[in-house]
Structures are given as C-alpha cells and as structure tokens.
Coordinates of C-alpha atoms in Angstrom, one line a residue:
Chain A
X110 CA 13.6 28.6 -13.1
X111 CA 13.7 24.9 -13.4
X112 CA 15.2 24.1 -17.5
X113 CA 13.2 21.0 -18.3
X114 CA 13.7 18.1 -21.0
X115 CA 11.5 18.0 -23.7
X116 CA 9.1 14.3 -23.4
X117 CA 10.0 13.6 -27.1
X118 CA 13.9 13.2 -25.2
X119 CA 12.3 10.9 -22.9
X120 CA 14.7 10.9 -20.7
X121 CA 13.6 9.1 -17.4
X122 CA 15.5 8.4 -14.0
X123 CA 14.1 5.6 -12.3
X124 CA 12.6 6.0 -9.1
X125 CA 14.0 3.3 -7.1
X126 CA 17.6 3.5 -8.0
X127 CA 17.9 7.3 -9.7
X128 CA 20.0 5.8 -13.2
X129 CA 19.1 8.1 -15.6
X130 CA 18.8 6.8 -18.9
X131 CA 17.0 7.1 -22.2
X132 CA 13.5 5.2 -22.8
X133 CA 14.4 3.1 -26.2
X134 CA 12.6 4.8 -29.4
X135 CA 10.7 1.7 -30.5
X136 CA 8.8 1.6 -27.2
X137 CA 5.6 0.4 -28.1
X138 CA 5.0 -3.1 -26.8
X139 CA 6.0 -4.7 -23.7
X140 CA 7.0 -2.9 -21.4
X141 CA 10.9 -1.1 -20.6
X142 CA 12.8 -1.9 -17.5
X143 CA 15.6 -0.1 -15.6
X144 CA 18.8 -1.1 -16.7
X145 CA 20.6 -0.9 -13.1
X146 CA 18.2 -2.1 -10.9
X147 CA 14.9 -4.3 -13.2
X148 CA 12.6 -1.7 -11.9
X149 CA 9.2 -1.0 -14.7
X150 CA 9.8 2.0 -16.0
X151 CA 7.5 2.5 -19.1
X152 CA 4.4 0.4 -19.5
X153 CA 2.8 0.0 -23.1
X154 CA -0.8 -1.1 -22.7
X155 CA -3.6 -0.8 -25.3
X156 CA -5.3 1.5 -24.3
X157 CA -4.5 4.5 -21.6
X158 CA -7.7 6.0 -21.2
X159 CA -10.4 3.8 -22.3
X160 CA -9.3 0.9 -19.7
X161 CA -8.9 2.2 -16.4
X162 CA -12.3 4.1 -17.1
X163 CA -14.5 1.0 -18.1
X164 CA -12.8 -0.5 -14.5
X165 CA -13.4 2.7 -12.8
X166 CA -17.1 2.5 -13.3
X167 CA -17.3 -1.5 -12.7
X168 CA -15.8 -1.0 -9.4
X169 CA -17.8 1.8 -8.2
X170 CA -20.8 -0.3 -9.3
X171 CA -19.2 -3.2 -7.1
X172 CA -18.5 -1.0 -4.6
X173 CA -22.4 -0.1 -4.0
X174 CA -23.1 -3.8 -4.4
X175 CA -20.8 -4.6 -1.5
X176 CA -22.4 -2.2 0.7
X177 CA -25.7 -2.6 0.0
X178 CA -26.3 -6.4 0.4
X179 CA -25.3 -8.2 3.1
X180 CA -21.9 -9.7 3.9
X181 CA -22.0 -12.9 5.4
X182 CA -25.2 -15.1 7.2
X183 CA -25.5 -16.3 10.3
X184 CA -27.3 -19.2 11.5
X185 CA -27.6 -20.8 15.0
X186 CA -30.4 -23.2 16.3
X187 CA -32.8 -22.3 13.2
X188 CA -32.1 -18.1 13.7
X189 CA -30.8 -16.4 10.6
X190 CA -29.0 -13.0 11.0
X191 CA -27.1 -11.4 8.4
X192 CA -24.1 -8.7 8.4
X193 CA -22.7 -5.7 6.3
X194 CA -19.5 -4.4 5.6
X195 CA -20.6 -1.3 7.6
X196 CA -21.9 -3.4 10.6
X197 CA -18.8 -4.1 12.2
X198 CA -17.6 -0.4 12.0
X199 CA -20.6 1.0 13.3
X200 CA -20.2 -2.2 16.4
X201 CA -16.6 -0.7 17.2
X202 CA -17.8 2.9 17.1
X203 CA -20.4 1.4 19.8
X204 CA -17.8 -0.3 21.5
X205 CA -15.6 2.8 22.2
X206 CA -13.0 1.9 19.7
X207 CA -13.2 5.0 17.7
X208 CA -9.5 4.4 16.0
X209 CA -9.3 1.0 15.3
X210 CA -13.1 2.0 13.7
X211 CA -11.3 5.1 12.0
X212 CA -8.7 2.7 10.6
X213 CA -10.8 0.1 9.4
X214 CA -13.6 2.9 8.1
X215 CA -10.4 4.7 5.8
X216 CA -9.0 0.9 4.8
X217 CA -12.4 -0.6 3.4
X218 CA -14.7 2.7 3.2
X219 CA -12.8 5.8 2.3
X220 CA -9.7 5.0 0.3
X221 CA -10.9 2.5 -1.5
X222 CA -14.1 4.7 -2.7
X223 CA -11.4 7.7 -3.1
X224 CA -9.3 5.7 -5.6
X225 CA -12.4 5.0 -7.7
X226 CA -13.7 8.3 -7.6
X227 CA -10.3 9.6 -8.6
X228 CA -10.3 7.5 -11.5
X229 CA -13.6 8.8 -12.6
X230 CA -12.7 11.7 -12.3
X231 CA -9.6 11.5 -13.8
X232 CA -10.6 9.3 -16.8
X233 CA -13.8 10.5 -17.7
X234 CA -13.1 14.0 -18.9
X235 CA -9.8 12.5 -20.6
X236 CA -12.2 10.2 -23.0
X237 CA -14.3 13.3 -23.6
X238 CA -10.8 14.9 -24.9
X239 CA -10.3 17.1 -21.7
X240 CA -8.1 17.9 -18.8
X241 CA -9.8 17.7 -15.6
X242 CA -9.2 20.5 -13.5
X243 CA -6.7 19.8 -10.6
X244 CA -4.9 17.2 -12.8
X245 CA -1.7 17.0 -11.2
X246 CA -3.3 17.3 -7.1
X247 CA -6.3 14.0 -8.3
X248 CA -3.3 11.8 -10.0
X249 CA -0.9 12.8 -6.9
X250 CA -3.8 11.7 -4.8
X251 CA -4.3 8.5 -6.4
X252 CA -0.6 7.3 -5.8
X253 CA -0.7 8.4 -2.1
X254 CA -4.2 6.6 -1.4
X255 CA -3.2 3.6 -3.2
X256 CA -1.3 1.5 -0.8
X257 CA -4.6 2.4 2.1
X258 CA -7.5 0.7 0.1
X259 CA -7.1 -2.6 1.4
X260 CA -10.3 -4.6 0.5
X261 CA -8.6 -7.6 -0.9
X262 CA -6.8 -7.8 2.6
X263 CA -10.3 -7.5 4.3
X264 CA -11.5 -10.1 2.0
X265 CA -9.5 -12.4 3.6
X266 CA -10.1 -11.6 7.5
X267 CA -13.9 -12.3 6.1
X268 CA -12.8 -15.6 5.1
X269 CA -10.9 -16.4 8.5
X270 CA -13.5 -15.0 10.2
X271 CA -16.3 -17.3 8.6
X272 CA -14.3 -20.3 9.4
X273 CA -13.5 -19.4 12.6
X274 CA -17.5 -19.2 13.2
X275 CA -18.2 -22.2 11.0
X276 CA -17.7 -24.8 13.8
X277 CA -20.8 -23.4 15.8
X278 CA -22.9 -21.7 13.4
X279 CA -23.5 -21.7 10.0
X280 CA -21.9 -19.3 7.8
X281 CA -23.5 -18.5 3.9
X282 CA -21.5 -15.9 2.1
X283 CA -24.0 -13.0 1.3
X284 CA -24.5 -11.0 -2.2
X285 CA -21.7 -8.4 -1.0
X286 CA -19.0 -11.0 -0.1
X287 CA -19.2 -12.4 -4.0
X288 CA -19.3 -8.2 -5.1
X289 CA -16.6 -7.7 -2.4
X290 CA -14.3 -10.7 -4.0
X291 CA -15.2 -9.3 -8.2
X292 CA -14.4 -5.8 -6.6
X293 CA -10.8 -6.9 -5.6
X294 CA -9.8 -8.0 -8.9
X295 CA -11.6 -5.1 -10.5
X296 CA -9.2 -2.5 -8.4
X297 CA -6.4 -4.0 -8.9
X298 CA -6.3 -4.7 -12.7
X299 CA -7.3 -0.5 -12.2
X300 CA -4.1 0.0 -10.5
X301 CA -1.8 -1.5 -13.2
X302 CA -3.1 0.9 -15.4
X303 CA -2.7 3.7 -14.1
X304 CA 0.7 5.0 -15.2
X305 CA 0.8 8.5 -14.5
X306 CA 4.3 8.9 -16.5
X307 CA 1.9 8.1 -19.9
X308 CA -0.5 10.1 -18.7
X309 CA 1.6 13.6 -18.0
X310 CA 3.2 13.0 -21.6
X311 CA -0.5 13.0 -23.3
X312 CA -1.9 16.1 -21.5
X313 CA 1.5 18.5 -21.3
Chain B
X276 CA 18.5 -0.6 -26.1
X277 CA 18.7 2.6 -24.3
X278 CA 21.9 4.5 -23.5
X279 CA 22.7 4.7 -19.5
X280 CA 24.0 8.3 -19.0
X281 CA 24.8 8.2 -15.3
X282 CA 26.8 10.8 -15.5
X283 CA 24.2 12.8 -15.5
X284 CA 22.8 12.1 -12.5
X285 CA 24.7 14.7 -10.4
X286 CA 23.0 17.4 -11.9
X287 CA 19.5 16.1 -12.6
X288 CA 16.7 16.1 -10.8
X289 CA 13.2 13.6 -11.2
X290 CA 9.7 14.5 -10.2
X291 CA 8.3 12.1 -7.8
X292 CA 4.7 12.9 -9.2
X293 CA 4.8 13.0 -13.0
X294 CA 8.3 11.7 -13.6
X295 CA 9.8 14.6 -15.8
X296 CA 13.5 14.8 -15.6
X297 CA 14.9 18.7 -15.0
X298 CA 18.3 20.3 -15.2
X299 CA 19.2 21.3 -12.0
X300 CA 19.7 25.4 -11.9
X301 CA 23.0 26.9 -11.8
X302 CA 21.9 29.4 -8.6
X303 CA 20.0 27.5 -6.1
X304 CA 17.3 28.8 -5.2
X305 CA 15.4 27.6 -1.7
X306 CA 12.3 25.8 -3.4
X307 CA 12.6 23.9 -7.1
X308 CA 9.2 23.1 -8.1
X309 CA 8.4 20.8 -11.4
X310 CA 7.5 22.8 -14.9
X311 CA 5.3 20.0 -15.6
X312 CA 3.2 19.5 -12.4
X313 CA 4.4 22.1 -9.8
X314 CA 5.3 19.5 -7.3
X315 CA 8.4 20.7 -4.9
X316 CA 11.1 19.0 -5.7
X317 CA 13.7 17.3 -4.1
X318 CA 16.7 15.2 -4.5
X319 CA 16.0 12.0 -2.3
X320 CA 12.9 12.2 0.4
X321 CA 13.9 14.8 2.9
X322 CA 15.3 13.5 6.0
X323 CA 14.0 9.9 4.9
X324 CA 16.8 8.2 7.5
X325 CA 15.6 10.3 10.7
X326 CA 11.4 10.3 9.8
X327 CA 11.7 6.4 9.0
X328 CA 13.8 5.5 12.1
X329 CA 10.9 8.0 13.9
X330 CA 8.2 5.8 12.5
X331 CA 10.1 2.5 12.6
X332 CA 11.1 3.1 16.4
X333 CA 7.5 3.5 17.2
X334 CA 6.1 0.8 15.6
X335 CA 8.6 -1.6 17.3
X336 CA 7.2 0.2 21.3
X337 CA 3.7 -0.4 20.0
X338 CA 4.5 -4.3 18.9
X339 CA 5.0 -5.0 22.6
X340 CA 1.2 -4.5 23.6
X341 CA 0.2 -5.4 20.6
X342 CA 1.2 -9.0 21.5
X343 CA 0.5 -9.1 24.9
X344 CA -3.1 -7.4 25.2
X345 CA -6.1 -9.2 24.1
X346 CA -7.1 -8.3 20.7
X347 CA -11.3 -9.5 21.5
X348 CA -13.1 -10.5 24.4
X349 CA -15.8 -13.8 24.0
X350 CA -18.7 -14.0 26.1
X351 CA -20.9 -17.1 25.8
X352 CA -23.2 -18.9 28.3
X353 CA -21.7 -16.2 31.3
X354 CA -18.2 -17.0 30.6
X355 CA -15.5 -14.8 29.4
X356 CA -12.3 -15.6 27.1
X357 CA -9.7 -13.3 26.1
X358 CA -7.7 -13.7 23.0
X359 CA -4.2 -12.1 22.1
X360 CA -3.2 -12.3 18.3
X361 CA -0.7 -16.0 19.5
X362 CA -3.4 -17.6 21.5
X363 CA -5.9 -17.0 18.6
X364 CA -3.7 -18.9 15.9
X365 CA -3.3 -21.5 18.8
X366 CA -7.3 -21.9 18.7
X367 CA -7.2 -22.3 15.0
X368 CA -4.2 -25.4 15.1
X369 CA -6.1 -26.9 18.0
X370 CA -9.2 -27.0 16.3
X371 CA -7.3 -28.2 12.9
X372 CA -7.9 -25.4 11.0
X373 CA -4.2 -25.2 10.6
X374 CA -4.1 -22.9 7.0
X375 CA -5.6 -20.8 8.7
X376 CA -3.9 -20.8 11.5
X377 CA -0.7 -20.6 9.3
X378 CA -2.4 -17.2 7.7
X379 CA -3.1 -15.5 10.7
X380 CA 0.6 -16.8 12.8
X381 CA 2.7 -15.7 9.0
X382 CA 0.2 -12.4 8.7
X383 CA 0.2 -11.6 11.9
X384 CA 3.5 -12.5 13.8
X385 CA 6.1 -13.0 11.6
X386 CA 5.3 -10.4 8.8
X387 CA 5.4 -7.3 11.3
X388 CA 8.6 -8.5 12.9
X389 CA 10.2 -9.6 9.5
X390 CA 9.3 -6.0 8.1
X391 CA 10.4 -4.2 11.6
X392 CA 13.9 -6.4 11.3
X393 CA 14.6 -5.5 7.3
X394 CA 13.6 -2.0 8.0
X395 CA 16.2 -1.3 10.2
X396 CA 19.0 -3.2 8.5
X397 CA 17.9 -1.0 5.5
X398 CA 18.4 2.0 7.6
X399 CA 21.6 0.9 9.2
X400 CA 23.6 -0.1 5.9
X401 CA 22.2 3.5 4.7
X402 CA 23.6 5.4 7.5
X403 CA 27.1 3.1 7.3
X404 CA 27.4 4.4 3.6
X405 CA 27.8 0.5 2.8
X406 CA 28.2 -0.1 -1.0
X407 CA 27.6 -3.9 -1.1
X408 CA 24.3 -6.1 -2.2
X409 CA 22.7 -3.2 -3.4
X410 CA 20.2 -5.4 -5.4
X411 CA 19.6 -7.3 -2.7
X412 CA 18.9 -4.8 -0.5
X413 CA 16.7 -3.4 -3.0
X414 CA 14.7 -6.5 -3.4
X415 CA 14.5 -6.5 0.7
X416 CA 13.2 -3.4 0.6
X417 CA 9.8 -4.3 -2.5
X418 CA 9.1 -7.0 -0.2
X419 CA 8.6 -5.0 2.9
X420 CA 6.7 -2.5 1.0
X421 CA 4.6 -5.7 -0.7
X422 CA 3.6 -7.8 2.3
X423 CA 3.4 -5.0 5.1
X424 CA -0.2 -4.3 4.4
X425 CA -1.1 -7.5 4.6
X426 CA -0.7 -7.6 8.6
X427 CA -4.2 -5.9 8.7
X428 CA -6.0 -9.5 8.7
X429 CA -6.7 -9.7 12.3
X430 CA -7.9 -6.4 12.7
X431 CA -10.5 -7.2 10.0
X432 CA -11.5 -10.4 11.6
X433 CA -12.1 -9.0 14.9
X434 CA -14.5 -6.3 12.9
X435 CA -16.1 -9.0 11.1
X436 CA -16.9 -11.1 14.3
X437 CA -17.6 -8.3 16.4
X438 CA -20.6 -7.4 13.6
X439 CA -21.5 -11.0 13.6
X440 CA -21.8 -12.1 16.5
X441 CA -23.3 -9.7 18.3
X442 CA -26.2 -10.5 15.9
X443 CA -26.5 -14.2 16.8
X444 CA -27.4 -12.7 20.4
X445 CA -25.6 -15.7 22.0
X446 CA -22.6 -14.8 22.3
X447 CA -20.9 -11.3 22.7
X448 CA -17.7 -10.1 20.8
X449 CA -15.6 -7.1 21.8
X450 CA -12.9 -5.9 20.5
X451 CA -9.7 -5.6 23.2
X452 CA -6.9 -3.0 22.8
X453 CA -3.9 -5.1 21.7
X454 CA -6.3 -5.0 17.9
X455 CA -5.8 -0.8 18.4
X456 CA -1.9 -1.4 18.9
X457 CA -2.0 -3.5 16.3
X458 CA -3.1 -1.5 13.8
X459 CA -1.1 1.0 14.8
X460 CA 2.4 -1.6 14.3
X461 CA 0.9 -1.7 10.4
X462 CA 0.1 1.8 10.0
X463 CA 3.7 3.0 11.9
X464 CA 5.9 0.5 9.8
X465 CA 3.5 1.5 6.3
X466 CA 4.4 5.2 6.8
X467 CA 8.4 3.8 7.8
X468 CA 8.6 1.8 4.5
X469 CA 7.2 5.1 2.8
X470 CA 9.5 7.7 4.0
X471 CA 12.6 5.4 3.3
X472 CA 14.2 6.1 0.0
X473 CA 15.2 3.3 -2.0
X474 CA 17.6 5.5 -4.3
X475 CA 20.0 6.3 -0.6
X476 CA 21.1 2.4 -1.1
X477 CA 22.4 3.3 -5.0
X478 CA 23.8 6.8 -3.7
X479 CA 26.5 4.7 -1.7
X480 CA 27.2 2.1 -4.9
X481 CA 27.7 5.6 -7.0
X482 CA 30.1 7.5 -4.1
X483 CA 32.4 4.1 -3.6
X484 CA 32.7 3.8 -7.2
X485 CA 33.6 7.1 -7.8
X486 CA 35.7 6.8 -4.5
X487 CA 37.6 4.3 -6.8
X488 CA 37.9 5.8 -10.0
X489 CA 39.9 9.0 -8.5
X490 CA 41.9 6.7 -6.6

C-alpha cells in the first residue's frame, strides 16, 4: 500500500521540475507558483464548477453551429458555392487520403467534440452535487485529448486558404467560420479552468 | 510563503493525473498505483529518453519527403501545377501576400525544424547528466510543447481548398503526399515533446548538487 498525505497538508510537487513544497495556507486569490522553476501550481478562480460548465454548453452549441452552416463562399463569374467544415474531409476520403483525412477528422471533429463532451460530463453532475461515474478515466481523458483539438489552428489555415483564393474568386466567410472563430475563444477560456488538482481535492 | 522541503523528494512520489503526493513504501512492490485516482505510478515517464528519441528520430526521416513531395496538385484550364510546402510560401511573397507567406514559411518550415533541433539538444544534455541552464532548458522545452501544434496550418489549408475548389468546378485541387508526411512530422514530434520528461533536466541540478555537498 501506497501511505498518502492528507489534501489539508497540501503538499504538492510540481510537475515540471518535481520540488516538493507546501501550497501557502492563505491561498485564495491569485494564483501559487513553483518556487524552483515559475511553473502554475495552484489556480484560484471564482468559481470551479459553475464556469467551465456554462463554457462547456456554449461551445457544444458553437460546435453544432460550425458544422451546420456553411464555412466559407465561393464565387467565380456570377456562380456561388459554399463549403463545410466536413466538405474537405469527406473530399480527401474521396481522394484516397484516408490518414491525412483521419488526422484532420480527430484535430477538428473528434477531439475537439470529446473535450466538450468531457466537460459536460464532468461538470454537469458536479453542479447537481454528484460524482460522475468514471471520474478519474473522463478528467485523465480530458488532459490527454487536450493538446489534439486544434480548431483555433484550423481557423487560421481557413484564413490562408481564403486569401490564397481571394485573387480569383470571391471569398465571404459563412455562418460557421464566425461560430468557428467564437468557438476558439470559448475552448480555450474552458481549458484554463479546468484544474484537475482543485477538482480531486473537492470530490476525495 | 511556502516552505521548499526538497529533501523530500527522494522518497516521494506525485500522481501525474490528480496531483496527490504519496510516501513511497518501504518494500517495493512491482506496481504503485495512486490512493486517490488509481493511476500507476511512476517516478519520471518510463523510458522517456529512448520513446522520445524513437519518436523524435522518425519525425526527422519523415521531414525529408515532407519537403520535397508536393503537398496539392492544381488543375485549371488543362494545366497541372504541383506545390511543395517552400514553393507555396514562394506563391504567396510573389503575389505580395507576404504575412501570409511569413505564417505559412515560420509555421511551416522553421517551427518543425526549430522543434526537431531543441528536442534533441534536450535529449542530449539529459543523457550527458549536464547540470547547467536548467531554466533555460526548461523554458526551451514550454516552447516546443507551445508552438509544435501550430505546424498543422498547411494541412488545414490544403483541406479547405481541396473542399473549395472542387466546388467552383473550374479548377481541381488534390491533395499530394508530402501534406500526409507532413502531418505525420507534427504528430511524431507532438508525441516526442510528450514522452520527454521535463523533471530529468532538474534530476541532474539535484545529483551535481548533492555530488557537491558530500564532496
């Protein structure tokens, strides 16, 4: 058996540099650094669970949004076509590029609609006052599937790609690319709140 | 301000998943798992050095197509053009678009070899057991992990013009292999910059100080 710390000790070692040290009792504001290396260690924000919920729901609302409308709009010699995020996938399937369509469907598709699910998930029973079950496998998921959700990334190649284009057509941004761009700042103001060390010390 | 009990560390072990700090047991047993969270435990990332090298060394094989294949075909008006990831920024200073032609050449061509470059120095000063610019290192080692991702760009342009283009039904995009080597350069040097562990670099600050002190 593993002998464990009480959290009222909260003793933490940091996870870049391994100093372990003491979190200072009057922790409540700002947020605690390591004292070797400047890594966050502890981060005090208003509100743990009622946050990353409220952005959990707004980006799975965005998320729809993005797919459901249309990307960008193409116009040459009076002909109007318009795109969607799923378009160019489904074109590289066609094309016989099944991985670099695998790679773009987990980037824009899958991991970023995983890490809003998880938050649901995760966040919804906790404002209801209870542990959702598989607590430790959803938030261990979460961290892993975090660095692969790469919308704002994709935002941009839309963005080269629409100049690129503008010379000989004309390019209008679409529903989803204004959803797309909301979205981006919605999952990523969801990421800095997740702090999963917070977290394990409210439900243990 | 909090005490620093580094002393500590020896004996101690942290959960990579919820952060709880145990007490190592006196008889080692073959698998520790966390009392919070049941995660396995370890002290640093098993074989980080040899699995990041693994990951770093293909990456670097894969950067050579990656360059030199086309990453999309153009057809218009019967005529074909083949771009590589270079010749495409090259379009984009020709036609004066030169932001983003600085986007795609700093996304695109520097950031994969800058990553692939501090990667291996990482690696290398590890496996020397060198004490010095620990926090430098360090700092190195958020940047890789910050700006890797964003090499995907041009692998989300090419699906974006491929979608659109093919729509206009005047011209044909395809996608070329050098974009499938490509993504696998970001992927490969993601997964390298994941499996190294930061806290190896402080390992060798703690053992030459403590080198000292018995001295």
């Amino acid at each position: 058996m593993v002998d464990h710390f009480h959290s009222k000790h909260s003793l933490v070692a940091c996870h870049e540099c391994d100093e372990l040290q003491r979190l200072p009792a009057e922790r409540e504001r700002g947020r605690v650094r390591c004292l070797r290396c400047g890594c966050v260690l502890h981060h005090a924000g208003r509100d743990a669970i009622a946050a990353p919920l409220a952005l959990g729901l707004a980006a799975l609302v965005l998320f729809v949004l993005s797919n459901a409308f249309p990307l960008l709009d193409f116009g040459l010699h009076g002909r109007h076509d318009s795109t969607y995020l799923l378009a160019g996938i489904r074109e590289l399937f066609n094309q016989d590029m099944p991985l670099l369509a695998s790679v773009v469907l987990f980037t824009t598709i899958i991991a970023p609609l995983l890490h809003i699910s998880l938050l649901i998930y995760l966040y919804l029973p906790l404002a209801l006052g209870r542990r959702p079950p598989a607590f430790a496998k959803a938030l261990r998921l979460v961290q892993t599937i975090l660095p692969w959700s790469m919308l704002e990334i994709f935002l941009l190649g839309v963005l080269v790609a629409g100049v690129k284009l503008a010379e000989q057509a004309t390019i209008v941004a679409g529903p989803a690319a204004w959803s797309l761009g909301l979205l981006v700042f919605v999952l990523s103001a969801a990421a800095t709140q997740v702090h999963p060390q917070r977290l394990w010390e409210r439900v243990a | 301000m909090s005490a620093a009990s580094h002393s500590l560390a020896g004996n101690h072990l942290a959960c990579h998943t919820c952060g709880l700090v145990s007490r190592h047991p006196e008889v080692l047993t073959a698998r520790l798992s966390c009392p919070r969270c049941g995660v396995e435990l370890h002290h640093r990332i098993p074989r980080s050095v040899s699995r990041s090298w693994a990951f770093l060394v293909a990456a670097m094989m894969l950067y050579i197509p990656a360059n030199l294949l086309p990453i999309m075909h153009v057809t218009s008006l019967g005529k074909t053009r083949s771009d590589t990831i270079l010749s495409g920024a090259e379009y984009l200073l020709v036609h004066g678009m030169w932001p983003l032609a600085l986007i795609v050449f700093v996304a695109s061509v520097l950031v994969p070899v800058v990553k692939i470059l501090i990667l291996a120095y990482l690696l290398i000063s590890v496996q020397r057991r060198s004490p010095g610019r620990a926090m430098e290192r360090l700092r190195l080692y958020r940047f890789t992990e910050f700006v890797g991702r964003w090499s995907m760009v041009d692998v989300f342009v090419v699906t974006v013009l491929v979608a659109l283009v093919h729509l206009g039904n005047v011209a044909e995009i395809e996608a070329g292999l050098g974009a499938v080597f490509f993504a696998g350069v970001v992927v490969l040097t993601m997964f390298a910059a994941q499996t190294f562990d930061p806290r190896l670099i402080w390992d060798n600050v703690r053992a030459h100080a403590a080198r000292h002190t018995t001295e």
